[in-house]
PDB file of C-alpha atoms and ligand atoms in Angstrom:
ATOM      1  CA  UNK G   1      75.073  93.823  93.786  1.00  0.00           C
ATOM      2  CA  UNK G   2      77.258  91.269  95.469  1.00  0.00           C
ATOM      3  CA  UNK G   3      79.632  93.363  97.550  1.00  0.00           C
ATOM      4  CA  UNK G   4      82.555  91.783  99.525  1.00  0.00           C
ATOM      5  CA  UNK G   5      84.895  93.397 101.852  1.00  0.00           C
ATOM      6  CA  UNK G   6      87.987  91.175 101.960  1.00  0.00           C
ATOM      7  CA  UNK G   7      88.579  92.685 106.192  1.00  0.00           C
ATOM      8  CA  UNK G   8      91.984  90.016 106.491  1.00  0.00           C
ATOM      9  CA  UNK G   9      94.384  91.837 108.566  1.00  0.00           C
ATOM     10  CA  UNK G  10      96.929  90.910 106.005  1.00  0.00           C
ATOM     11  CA  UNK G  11      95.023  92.919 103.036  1.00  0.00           C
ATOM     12  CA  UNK G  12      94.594  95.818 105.766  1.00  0.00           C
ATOM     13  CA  UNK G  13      98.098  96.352 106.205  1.00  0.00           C
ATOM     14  CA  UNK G  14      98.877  96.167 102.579  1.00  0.00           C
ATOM     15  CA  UNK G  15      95.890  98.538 102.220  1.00  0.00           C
ATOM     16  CA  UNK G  16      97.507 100.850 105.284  1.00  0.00           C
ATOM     17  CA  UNK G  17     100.300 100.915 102.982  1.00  0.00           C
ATOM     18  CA  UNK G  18      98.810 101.811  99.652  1.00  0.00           C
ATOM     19  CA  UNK G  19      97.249 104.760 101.756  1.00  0.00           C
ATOM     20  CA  UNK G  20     100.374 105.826 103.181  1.00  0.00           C
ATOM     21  CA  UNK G  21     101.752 109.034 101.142  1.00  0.00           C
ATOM     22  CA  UNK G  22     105.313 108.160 102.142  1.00  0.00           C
ATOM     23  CA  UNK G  23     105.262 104.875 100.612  1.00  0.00           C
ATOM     24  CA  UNK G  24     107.481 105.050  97.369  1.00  0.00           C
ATOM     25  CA  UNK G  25     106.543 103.805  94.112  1.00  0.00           C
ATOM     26  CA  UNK G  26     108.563 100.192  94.171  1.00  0.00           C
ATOM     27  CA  UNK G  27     106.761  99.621  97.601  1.00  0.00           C
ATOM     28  CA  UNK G  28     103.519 101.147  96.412  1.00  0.00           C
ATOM     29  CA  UNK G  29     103.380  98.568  93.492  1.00  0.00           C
ATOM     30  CA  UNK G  30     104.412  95.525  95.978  1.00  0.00           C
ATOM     31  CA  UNK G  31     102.013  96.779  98.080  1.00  0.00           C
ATOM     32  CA  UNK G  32      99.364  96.591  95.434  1.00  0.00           C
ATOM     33  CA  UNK G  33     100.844  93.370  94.218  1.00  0.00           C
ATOM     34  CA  UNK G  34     100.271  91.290  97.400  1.00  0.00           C
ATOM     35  CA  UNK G  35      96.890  92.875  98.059  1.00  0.00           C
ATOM     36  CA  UNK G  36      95.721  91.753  94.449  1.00  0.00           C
ATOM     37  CA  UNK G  37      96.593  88.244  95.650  1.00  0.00           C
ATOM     38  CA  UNK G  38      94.390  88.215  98.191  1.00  0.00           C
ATOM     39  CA  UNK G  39      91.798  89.692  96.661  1.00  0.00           C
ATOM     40  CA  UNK G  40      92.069  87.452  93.938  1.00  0.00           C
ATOM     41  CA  UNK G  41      91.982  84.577  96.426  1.00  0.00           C
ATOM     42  CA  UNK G  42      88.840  85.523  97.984  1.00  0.00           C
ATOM     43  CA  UNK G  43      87.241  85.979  94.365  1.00  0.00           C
ATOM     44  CA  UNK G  44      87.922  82.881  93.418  1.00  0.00           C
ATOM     45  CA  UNK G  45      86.316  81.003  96.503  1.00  0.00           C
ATOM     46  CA  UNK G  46      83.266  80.662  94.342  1.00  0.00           C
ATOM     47  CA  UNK G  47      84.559  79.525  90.759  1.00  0.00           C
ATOM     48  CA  UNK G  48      83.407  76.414  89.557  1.00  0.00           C
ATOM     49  CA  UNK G  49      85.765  73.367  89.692  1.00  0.00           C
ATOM     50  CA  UNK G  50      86.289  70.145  88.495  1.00  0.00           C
ATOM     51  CA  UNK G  51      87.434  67.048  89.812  1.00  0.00           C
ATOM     52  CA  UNK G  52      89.716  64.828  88.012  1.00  0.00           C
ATOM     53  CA  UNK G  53      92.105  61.727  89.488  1.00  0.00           C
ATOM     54  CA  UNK G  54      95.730  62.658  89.758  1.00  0.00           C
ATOM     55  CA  UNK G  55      98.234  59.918  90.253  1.00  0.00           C
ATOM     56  CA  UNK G  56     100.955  60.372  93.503  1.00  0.00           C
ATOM     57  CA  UNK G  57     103.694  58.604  94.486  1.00  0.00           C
ATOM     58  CA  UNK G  58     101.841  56.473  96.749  1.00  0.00           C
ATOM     59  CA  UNK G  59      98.060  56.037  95.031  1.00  0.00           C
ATOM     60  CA  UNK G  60      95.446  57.864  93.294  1.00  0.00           C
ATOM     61  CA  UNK G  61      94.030  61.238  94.864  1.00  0.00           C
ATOM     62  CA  UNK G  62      90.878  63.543  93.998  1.00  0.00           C
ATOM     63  CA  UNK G  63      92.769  66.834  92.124  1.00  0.00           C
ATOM     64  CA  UNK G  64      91.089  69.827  91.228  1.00  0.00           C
ATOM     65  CA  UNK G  65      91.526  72.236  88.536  1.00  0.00           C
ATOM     66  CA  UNK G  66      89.291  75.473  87.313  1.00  0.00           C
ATOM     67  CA  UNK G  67      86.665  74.319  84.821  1.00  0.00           C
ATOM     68  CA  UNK G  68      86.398  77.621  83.354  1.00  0.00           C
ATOM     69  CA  UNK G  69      89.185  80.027  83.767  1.00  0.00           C
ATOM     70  CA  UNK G  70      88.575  83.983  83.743  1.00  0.00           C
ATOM     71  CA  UNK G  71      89.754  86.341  81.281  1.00  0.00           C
ATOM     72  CA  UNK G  72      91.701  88.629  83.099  1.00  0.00           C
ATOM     73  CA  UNK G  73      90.714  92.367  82.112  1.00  0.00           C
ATOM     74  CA  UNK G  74      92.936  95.136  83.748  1.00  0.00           C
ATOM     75  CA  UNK G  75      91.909  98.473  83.461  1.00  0.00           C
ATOM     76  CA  UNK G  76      95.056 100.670  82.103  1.00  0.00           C
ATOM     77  CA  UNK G  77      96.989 102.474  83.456  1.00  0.00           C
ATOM     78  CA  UNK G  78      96.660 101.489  87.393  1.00  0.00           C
ATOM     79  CA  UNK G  79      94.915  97.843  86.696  1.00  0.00           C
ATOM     80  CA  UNK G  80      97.962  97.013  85.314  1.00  0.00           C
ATOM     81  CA  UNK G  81      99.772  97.032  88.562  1.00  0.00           C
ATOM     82  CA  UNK G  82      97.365  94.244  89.551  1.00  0.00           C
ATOM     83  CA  UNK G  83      97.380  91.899  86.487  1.00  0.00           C
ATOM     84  CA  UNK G  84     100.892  89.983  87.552  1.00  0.00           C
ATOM     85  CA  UNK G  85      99.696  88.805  90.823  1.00  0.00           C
ATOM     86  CA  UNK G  86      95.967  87.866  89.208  1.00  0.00           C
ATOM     87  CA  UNK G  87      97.670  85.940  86.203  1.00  0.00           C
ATOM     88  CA  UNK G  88     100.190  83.861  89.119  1.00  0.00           C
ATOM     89  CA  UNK G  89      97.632  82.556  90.768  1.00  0.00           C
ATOM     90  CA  UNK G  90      95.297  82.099  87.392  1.00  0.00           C
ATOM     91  CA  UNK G  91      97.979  80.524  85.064  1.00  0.00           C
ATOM     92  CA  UNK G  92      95.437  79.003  82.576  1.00  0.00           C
ATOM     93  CA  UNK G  93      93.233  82.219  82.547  1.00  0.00           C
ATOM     94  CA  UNK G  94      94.129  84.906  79.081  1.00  0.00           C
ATOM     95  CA  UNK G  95      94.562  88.486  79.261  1.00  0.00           C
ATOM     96  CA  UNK G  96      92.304  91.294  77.690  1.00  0.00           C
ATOM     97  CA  UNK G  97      93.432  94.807  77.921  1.00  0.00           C
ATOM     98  CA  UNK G  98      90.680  98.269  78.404  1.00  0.00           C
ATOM     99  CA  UNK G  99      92.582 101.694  78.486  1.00  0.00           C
ATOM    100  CA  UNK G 100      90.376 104.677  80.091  1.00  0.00           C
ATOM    101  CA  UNK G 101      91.657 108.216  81.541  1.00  0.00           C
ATOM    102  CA  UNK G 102      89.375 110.002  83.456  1.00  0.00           C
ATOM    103  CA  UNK G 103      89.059 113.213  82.274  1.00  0.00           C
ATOM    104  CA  UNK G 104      89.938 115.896  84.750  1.00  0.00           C
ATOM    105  CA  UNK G 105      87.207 118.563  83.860  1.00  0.00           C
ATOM    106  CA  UNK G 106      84.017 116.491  83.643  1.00  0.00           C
ATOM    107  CA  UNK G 107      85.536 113.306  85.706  1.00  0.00           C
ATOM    108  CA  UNK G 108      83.851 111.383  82.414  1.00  0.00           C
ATOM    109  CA  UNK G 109      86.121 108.231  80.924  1.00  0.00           C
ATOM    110  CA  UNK G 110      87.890 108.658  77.942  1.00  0.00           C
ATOM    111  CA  UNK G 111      88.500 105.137  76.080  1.00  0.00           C
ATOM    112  CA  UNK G 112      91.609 104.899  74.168  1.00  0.00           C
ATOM    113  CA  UNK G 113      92.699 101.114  73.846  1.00  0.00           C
ATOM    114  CA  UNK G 114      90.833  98.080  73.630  1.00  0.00           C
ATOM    115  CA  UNK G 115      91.484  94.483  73.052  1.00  0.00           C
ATOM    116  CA  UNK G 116      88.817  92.012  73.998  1.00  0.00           C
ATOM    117  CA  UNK G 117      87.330  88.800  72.571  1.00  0.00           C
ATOM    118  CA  UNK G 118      84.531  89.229  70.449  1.00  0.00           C
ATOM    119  CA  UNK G 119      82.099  86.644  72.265  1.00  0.00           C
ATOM    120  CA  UNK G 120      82.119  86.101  76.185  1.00  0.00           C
ATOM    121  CA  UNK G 121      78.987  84.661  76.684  1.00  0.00           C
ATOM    122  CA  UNK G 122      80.593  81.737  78.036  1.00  0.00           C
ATOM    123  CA  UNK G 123      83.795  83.300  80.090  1.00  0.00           C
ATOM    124  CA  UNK G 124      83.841  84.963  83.858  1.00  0.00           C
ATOM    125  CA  UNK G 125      85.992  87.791  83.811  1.00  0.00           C
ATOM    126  CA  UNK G 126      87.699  89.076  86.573  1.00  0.00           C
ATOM    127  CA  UNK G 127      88.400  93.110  86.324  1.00  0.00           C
ATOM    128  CA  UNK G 128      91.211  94.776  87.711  1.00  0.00           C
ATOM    129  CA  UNK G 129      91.367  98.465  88.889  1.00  0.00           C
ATOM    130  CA  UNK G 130      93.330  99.805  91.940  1.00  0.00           C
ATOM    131  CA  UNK G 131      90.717 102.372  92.544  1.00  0.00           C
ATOM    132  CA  UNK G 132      86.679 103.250  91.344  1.00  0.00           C
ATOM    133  CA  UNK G 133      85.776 106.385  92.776  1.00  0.00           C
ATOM    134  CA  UNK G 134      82.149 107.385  90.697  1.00  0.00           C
ATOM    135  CA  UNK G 135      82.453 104.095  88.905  1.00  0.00           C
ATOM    136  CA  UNK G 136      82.462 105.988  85.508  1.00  0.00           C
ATOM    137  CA  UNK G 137      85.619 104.103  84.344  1.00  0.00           C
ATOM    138  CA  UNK G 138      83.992 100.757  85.456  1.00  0.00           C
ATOM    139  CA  UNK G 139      80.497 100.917  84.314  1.00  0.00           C
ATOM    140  CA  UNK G 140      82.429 101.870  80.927  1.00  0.00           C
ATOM    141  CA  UNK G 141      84.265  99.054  80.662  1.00  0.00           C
ATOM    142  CA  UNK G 142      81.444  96.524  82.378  1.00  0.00           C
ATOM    143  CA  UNK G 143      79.246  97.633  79.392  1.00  0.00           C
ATOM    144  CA  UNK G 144      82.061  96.908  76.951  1.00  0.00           C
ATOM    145  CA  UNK G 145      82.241  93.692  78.334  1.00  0.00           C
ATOM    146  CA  UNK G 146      78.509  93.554  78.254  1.00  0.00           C
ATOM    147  CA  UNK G 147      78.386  94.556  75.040  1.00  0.00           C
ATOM    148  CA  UNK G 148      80.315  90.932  74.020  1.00  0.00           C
ATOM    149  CA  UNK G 149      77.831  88.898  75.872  1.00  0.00           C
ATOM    150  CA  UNK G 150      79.368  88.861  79.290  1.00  0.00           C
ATOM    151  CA  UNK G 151      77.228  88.122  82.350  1.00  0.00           C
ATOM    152  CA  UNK G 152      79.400  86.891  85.239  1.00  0.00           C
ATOM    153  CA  UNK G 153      81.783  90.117  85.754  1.00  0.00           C
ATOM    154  CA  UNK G 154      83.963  90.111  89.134  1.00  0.00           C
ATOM    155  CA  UNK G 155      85.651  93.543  90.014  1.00  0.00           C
ATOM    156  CA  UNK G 156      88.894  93.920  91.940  1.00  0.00           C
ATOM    157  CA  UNK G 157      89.870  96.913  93.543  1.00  0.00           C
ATOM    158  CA  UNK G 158      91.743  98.060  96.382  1.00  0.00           C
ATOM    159  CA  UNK G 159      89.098 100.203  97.484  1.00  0.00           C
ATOM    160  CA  UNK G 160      85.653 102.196  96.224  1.00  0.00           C
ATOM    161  CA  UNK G 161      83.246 104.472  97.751  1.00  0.00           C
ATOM    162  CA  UNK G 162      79.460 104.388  98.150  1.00  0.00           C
ATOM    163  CA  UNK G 163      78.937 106.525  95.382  1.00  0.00           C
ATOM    164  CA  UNK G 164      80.339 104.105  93.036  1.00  0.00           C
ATOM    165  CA  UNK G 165      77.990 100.928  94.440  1.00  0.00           C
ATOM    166  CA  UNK G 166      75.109 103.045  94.534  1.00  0.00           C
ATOM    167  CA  UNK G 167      76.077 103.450  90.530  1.00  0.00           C
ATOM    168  CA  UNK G 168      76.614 100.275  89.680  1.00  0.00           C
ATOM    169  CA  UNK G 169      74.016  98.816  91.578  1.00  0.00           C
ATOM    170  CA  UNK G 170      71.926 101.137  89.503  1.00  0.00           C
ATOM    171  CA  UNK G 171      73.523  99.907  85.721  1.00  0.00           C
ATOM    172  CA  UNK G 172      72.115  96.748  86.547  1.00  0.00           C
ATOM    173  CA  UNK G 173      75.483  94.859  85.306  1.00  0.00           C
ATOM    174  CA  UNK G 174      76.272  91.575  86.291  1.00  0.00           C
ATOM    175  CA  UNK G 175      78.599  92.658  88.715  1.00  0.00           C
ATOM    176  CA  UNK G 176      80.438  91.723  92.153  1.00  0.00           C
ATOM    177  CA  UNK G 177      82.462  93.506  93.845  1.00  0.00           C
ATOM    178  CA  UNK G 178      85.543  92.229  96.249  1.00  0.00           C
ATOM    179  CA  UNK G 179      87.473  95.103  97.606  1.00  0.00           C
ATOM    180  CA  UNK G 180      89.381  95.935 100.712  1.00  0.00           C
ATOM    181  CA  UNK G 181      87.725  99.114 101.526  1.00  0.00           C
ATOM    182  CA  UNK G 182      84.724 101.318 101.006  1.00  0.00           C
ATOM    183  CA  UNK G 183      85.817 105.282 101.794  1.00  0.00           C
ATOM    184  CA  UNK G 184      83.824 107.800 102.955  1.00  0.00           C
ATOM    185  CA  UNK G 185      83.410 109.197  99.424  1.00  0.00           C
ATOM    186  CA  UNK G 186      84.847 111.816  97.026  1.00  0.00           C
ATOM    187  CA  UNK G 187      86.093 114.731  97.566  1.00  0.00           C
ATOM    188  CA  UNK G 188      85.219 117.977  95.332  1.00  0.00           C
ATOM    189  CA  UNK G 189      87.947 116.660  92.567  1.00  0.00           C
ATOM    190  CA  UNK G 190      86.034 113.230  92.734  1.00  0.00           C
ATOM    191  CA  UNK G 191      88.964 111.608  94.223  1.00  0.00           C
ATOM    192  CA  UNK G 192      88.136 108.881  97.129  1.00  0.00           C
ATOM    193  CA  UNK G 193      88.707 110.067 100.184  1.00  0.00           C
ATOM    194  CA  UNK G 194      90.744 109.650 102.939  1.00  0.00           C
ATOM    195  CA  UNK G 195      92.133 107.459  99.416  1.00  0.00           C
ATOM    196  CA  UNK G 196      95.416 106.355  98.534  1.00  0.00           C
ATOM    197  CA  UNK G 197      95.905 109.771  95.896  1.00  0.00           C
ATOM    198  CA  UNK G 198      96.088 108.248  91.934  1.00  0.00           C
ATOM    199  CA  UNK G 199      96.818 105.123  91.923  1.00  0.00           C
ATOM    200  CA  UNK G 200      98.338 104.849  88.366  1.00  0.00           C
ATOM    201  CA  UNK G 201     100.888 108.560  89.070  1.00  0.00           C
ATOM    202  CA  UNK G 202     101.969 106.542  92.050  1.00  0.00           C
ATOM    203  CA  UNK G 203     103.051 103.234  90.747  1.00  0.00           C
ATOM    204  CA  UNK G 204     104.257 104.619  86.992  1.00  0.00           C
ATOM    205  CA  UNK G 205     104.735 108.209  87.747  1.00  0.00           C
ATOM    206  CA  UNK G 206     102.665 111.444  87.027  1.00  0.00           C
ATOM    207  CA  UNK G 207     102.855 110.416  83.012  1.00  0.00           C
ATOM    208  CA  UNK G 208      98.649 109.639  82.450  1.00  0.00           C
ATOM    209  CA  UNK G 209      97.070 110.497  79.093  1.00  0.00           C
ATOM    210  CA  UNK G 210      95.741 113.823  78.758  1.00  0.00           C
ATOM    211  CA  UNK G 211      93.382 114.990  75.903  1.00  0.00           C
ATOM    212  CA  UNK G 212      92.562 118.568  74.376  1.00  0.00           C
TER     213      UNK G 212
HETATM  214  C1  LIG W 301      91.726 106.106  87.861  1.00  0.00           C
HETATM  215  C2  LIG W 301      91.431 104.712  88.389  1.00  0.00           C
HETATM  216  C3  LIG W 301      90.152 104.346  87.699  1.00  0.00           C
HETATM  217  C4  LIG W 301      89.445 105.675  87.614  1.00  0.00           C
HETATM  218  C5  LIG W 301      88.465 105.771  88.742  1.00  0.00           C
HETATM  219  O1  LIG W 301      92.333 105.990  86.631  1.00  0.00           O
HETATM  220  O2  LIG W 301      92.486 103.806  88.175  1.00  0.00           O
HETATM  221  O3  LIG W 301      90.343 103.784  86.409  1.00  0.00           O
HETATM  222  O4  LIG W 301      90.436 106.695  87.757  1.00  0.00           O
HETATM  223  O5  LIG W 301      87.661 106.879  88.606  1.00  0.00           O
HETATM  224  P1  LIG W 301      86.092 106.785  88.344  1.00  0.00           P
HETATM  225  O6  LIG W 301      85.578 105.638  89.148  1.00  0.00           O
HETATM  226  O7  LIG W 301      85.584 108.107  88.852  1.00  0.00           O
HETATM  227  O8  LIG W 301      85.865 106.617  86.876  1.00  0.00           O
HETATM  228  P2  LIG W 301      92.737 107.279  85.770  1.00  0.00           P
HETATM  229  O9  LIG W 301      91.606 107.698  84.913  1.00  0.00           O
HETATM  230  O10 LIG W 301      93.339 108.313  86.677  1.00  0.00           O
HETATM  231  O11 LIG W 301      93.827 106.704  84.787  1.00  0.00           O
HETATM  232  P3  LIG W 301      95.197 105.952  85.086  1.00  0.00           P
HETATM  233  O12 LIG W 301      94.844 104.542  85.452  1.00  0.00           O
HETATM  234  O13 LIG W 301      95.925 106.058  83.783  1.00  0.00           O
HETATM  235  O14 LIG W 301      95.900 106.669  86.209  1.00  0.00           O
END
């Protein structure tokens, strides 16, 4: 699996901040925000362009512009917090939407929303999620992408642990990975550690489905 580290000391410091339990929730989710941009940035050194002639002022010039735009697929709750800052620098990309709550006893996703295209054989999408810890909530919603024919999948996250690439790397998804940190691992509540604590309680509060 294609694994990047985005290391820019400008993602570090917004990643210093995420990890930071004094950080509030309004600078938590600007935090997130500005880190998603970059992340987003590196991801898309490697879409495919087109080149078109765009008139100035002065004379003709070479533009650019995306010849396939991503779907854009955050991950609710937390994902959500990075589908703004994905979406501003992706204007001509669409939005799908994948809800998942880990349950706390058995750490196993729990789906409750989805709303996808049927076919995206064609389409890169770009997946947002603040955090994958066993990569349970991913590999759920990588095979649900799967599932429609996808086979160019790009993950953001702000960070992951080796538990989680040894996972994916073993679902043999059409994945790659651009993150700003791989922890040391999880901890006995399968929580990343040293972390940033729940990504989703700490933008929106502690409000996160629960189920019987
Ligand atoms: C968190 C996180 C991931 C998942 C990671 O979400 O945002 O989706 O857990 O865990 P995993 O890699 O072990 O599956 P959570 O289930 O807490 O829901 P939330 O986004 O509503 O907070």
């Amino acid at each position: 699996m294609d694994v990047l580290v985005v290391q820019h000391p400008l993602a570090q410091t917004r990643l210093t901040a995420l990890r930071d339990s004094r950080t509030d929730s309004a600078n938590f989710r600007a935090a997130l925000h500005e880190l998603t941009t970059m992340l987003a940035y590196e991801a898309a050194r490697t879409f495919e362009a087109a080149t078109f002639p765009v008139h100035t002022p002065v004379a003709v010039a070479k533009g650019t512009r995306l010849s396939n735009p991503p779907l854009i697929v955050p991950v609710l709750r937390a994902g959500l917090g990075m589908a703004d800052a994905t979406l501003a620098l992706l204007p001509e990309s669409s939005m799908g939407f994948v809800g998942l709550a880990r349950d706390e006893k058995t750490f196993e996703p729990r789906p409750y929303m989805e709303s996808l295209p049927d076919d995206l054989s064609t389409r890169p999408v770009l997946v947002l999620d603040p955090m994958v810890a066993t990569g349970g909530s991913l590999e759920h919603c990588c095979r649900l992408l799967s599932a429609r024919g996808c086979v160019d999948m790009t993950v953001l996250c702000a960070l992951t642990t080796p538990e989680a690439i040894r996972r994916l790397e073993q679902s043999g998804l059409p994945l790659k990975l651009v993150t700003a940190s791989i922890d040391d691992g999880l901890n006995e509540s399968m929580f990343i550690t040293p972390g940033l604590g729940d990504a989703g309680d700490r933008q929106f509060g502690a409000y996160a489905p629960h189920f019987e």
